[in-house]
PDB file of C-alpha atoms in Angstrom:
ATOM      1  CA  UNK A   1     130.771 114.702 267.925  1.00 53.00           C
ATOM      2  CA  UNK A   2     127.349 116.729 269.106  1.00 50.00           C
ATOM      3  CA  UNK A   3     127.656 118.856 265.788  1.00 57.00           C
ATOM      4  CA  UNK A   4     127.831 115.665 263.610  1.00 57.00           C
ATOM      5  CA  UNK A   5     124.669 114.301 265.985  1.00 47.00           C
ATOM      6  CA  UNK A   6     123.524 117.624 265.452  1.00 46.00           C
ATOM      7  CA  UNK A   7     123.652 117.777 261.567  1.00 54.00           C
ATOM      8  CA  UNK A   8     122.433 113.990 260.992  1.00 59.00           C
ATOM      9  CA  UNK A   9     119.655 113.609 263.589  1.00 55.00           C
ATOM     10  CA  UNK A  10     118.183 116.505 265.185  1.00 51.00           C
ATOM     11  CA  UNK A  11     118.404 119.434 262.217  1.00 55.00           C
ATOM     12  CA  UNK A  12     116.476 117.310 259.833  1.00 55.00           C
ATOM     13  CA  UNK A  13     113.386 116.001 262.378  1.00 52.00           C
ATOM     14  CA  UNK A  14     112.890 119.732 263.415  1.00 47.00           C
ATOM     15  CA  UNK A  15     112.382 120.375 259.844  1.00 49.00           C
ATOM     16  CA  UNK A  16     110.354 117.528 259.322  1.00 48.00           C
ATOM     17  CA  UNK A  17     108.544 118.454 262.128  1.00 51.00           C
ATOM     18  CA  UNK A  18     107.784 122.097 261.004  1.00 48.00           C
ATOM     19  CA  UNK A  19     107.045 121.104 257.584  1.00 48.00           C
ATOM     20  CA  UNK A  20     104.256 118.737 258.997  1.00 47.00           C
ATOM     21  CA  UNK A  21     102.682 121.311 261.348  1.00 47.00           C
ATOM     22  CA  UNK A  22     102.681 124.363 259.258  1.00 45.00           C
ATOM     23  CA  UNK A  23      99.619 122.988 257.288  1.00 46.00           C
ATOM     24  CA  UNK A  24      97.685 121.959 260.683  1.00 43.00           C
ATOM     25  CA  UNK A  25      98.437 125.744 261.985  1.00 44.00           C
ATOM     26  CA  UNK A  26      96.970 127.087 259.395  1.00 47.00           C
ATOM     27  CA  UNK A  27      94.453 124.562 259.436  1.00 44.00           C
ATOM     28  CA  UNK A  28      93.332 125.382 263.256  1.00 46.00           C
ATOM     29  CA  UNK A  29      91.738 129.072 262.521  1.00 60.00           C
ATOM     30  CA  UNK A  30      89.014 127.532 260.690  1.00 86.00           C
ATOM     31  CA  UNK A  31      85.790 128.157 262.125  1.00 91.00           C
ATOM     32  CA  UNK A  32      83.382 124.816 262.574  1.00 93.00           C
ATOM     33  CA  UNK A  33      79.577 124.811 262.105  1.00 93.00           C
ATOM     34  CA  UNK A  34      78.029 124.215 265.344  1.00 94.00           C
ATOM     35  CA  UNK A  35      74.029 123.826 266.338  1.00 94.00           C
ATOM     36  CA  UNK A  36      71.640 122.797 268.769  1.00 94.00           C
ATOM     37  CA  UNK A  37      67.605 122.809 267.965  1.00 93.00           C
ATOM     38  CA  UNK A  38      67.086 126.237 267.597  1.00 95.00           C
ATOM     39  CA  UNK A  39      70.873 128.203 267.143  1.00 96.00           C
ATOM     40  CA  UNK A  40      73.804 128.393 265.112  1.00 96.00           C
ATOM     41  CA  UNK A  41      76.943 129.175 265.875  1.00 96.00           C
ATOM     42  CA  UNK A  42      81.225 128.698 265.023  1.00 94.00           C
ATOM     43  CA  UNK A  43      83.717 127.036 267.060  1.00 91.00           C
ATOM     44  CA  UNK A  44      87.780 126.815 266.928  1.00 87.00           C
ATOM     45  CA  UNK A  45      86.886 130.964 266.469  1.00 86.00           C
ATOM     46  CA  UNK A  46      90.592 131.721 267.122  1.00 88.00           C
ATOM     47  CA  UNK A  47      92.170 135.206 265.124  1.00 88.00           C
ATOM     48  CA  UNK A  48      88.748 136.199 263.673  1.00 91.00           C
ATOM     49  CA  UNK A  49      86.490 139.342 264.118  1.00 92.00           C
ATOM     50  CA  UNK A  50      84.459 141.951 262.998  1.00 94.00           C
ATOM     51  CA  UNK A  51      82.337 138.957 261.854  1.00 94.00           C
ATOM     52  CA  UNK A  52      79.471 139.044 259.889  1.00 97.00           C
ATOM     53  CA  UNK A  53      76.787 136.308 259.324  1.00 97.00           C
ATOM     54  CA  UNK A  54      74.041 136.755 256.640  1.00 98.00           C
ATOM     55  CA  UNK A  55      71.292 133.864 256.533  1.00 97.00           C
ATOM     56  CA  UNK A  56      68.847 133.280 254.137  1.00 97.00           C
ATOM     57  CA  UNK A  57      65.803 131.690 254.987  1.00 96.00           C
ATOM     58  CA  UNK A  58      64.048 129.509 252.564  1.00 96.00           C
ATOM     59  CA  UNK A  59      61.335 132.288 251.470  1.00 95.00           C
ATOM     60  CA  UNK A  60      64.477 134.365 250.842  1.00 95.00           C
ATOM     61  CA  UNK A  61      64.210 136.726 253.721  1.00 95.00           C
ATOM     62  CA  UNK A  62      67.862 137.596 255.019  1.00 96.00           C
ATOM     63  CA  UNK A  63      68.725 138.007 258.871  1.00 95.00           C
ATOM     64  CA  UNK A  64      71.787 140.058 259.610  1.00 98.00           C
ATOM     65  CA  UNK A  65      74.185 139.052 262.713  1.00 97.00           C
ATOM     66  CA  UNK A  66      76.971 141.016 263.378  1.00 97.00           C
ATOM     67  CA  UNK A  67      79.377 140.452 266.225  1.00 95.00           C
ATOM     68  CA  UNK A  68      82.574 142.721 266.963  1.00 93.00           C
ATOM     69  CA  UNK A  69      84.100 140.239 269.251  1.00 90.00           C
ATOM     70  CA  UNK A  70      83.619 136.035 269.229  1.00 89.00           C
ATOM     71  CA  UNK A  71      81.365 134.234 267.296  1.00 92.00           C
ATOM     72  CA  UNK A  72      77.871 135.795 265.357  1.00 95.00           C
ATOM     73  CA  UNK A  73      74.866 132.830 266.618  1.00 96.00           C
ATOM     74  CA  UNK A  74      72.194 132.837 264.435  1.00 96.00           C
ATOM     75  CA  UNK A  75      68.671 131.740 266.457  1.00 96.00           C
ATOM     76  CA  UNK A  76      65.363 130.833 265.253  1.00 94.00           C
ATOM     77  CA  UNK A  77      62.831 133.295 266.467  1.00 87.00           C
ATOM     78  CA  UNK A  78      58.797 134.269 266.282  1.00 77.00           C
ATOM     79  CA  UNK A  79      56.130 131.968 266.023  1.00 74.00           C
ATOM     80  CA  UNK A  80      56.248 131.224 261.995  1.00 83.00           C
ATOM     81  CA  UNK A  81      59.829 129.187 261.691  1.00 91.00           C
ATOM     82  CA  UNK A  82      60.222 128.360 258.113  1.00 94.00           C
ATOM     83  CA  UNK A  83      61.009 124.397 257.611  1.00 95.00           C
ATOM     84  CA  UNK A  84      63.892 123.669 254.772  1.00 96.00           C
ATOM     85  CA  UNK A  85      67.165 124.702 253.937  1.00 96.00           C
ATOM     86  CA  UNK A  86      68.648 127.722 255.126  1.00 97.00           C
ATOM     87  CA  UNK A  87      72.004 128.915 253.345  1.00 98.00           C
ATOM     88  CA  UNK A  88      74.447 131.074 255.766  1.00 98.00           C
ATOM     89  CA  UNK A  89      77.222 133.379 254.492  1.00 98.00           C
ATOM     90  CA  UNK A  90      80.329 134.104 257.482  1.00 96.00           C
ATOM     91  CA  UNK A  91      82.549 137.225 256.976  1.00 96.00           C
ATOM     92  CA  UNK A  92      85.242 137.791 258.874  1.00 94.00           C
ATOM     93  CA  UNK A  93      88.465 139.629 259.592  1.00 92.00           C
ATOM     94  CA  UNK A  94      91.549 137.634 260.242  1.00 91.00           C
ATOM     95  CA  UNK A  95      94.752 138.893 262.774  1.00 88.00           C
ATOM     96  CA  UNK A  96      96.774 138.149 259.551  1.00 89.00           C
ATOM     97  CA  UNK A  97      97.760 141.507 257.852  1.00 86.00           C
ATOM     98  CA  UNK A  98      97.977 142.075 254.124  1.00 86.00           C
ATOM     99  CA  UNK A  99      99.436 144.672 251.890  1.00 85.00           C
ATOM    100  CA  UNK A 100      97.390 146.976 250.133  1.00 80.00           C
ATOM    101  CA  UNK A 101      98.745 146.902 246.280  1.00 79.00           C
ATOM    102  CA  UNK A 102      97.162 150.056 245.090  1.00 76.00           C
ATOM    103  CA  UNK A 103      96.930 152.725 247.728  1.00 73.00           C
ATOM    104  CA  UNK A 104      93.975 155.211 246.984  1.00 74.00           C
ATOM    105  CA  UNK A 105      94.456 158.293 249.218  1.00 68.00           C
ATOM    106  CA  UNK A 106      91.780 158.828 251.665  1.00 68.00           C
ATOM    107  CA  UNK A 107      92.723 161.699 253.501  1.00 66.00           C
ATOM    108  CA  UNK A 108      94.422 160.554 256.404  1.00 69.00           C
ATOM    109  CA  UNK A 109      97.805 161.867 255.542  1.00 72.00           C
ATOM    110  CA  UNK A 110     100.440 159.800 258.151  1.00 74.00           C
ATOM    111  CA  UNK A 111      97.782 157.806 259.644  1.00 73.00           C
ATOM    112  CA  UNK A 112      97.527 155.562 255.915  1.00 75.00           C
ATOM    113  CA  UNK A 113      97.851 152.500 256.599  1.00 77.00           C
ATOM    114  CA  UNK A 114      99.300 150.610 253.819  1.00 81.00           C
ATOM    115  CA  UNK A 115      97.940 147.118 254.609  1.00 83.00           C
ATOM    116  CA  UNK A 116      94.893 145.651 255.777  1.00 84.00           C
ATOM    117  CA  UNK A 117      93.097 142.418 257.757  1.00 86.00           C
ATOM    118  CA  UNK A 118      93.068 139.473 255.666  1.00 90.00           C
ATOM    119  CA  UNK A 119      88.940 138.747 255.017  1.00 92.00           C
ATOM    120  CA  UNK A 120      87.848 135.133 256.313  1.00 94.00           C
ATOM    121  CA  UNK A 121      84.563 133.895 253.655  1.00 95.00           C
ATOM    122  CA  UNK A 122      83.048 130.586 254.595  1.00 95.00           C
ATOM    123  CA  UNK A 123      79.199 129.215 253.426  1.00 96.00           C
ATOM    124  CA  UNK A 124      77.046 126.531 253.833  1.00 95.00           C
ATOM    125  CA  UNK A 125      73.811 125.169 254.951  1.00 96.00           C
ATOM    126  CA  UNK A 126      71.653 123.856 257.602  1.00 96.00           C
ATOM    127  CA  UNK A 127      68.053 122.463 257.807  1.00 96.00           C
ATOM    128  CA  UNK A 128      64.939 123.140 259.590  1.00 95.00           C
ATOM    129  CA  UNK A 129      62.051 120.950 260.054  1.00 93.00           C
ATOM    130  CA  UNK A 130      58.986 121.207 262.207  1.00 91.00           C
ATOM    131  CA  UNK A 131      60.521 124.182 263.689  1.00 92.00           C
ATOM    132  CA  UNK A 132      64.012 123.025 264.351  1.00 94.00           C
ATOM    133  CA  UNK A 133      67.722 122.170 262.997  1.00 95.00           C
ATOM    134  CA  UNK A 134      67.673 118.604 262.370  1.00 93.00           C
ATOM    135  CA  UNK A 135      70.869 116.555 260.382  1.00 87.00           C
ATOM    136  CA  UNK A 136      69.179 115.304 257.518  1.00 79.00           C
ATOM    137  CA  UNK A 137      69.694 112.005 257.399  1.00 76.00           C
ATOM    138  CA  UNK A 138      71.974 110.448 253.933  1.00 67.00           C
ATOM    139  CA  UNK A 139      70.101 108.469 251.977  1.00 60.00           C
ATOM    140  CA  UNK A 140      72.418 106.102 249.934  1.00 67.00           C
ATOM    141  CA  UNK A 141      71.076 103.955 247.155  1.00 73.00           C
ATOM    142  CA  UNK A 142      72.536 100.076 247.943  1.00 72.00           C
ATOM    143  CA  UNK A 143      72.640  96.950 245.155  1.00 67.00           C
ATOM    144  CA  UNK A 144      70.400  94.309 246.495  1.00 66.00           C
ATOM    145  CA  UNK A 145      70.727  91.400 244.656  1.00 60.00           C
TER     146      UNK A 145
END
């Protein structure tokens, strides 16, 4: 009787159920944009490093951060802060391991390794004005009639 429960109740919700979580576990290392007035930084920074984050300022100057361990934060800095739109590039290696499909020797004999960290790429934008990050407000055309 418990093997016939077994089969008809219990087998197919536990595959239900892992069908239905698999996407949000994969879904939960994805970093989220976080600021304040004069910083940027990533949240939900679970199975990432060796991170890199590039920004470009609106005159096209690029600032570098590079963080080993946790989360690269950006912060404005000096007395000229640039007002507009600032586009961010975040590179990253994951825990997840993937094969290498063409091997190149490089000299380290037994040491090869014959996979690598899976890369993490993620961009966007934020915005500056008078000095700090602001939420730009969305501006929506409406029909008044």
């Amino acid at each position: 009787m418990y093997i016939s429960l077994w089969r008809s109740l219990v087998r197919p919700a536990c595959l239900l159920g892992a069908l239905l979580l698999a996407p949000a576990a994969a879904l939960a290392a994805t970093p989220v944009e976080q600021h304040n007035s004069n910083a940027i930084w990533f949240e939900n920074w679970t199975g990432l490093r060796n991170a890199t984050l590039v920004v470009s300022a609106p005159d096209g100057s690029l600032t570098t951060v590079e963080a080993a361990a946790g989360t690269p934060v950006f912060q404005l800095s000096g007395a000229e802060i640039l007002d507009g739109i600032y586009r961010f590039e975040l590179r990253a290696a994951t825990d997840e391991q993937i094969k290498i499909l063409n091997p190149q020797n490089n000299g380290r004999g037994e040491a090869q390794l014959d996979s690598k960290a899976k890369p993490f790429y993620m961009s966007g934008h934020f915005t500056v004005s008078r000095g700090v990050i602001i939420i730009p407000e969305e501006i929506s055309e409406s029909d008044t009639n």
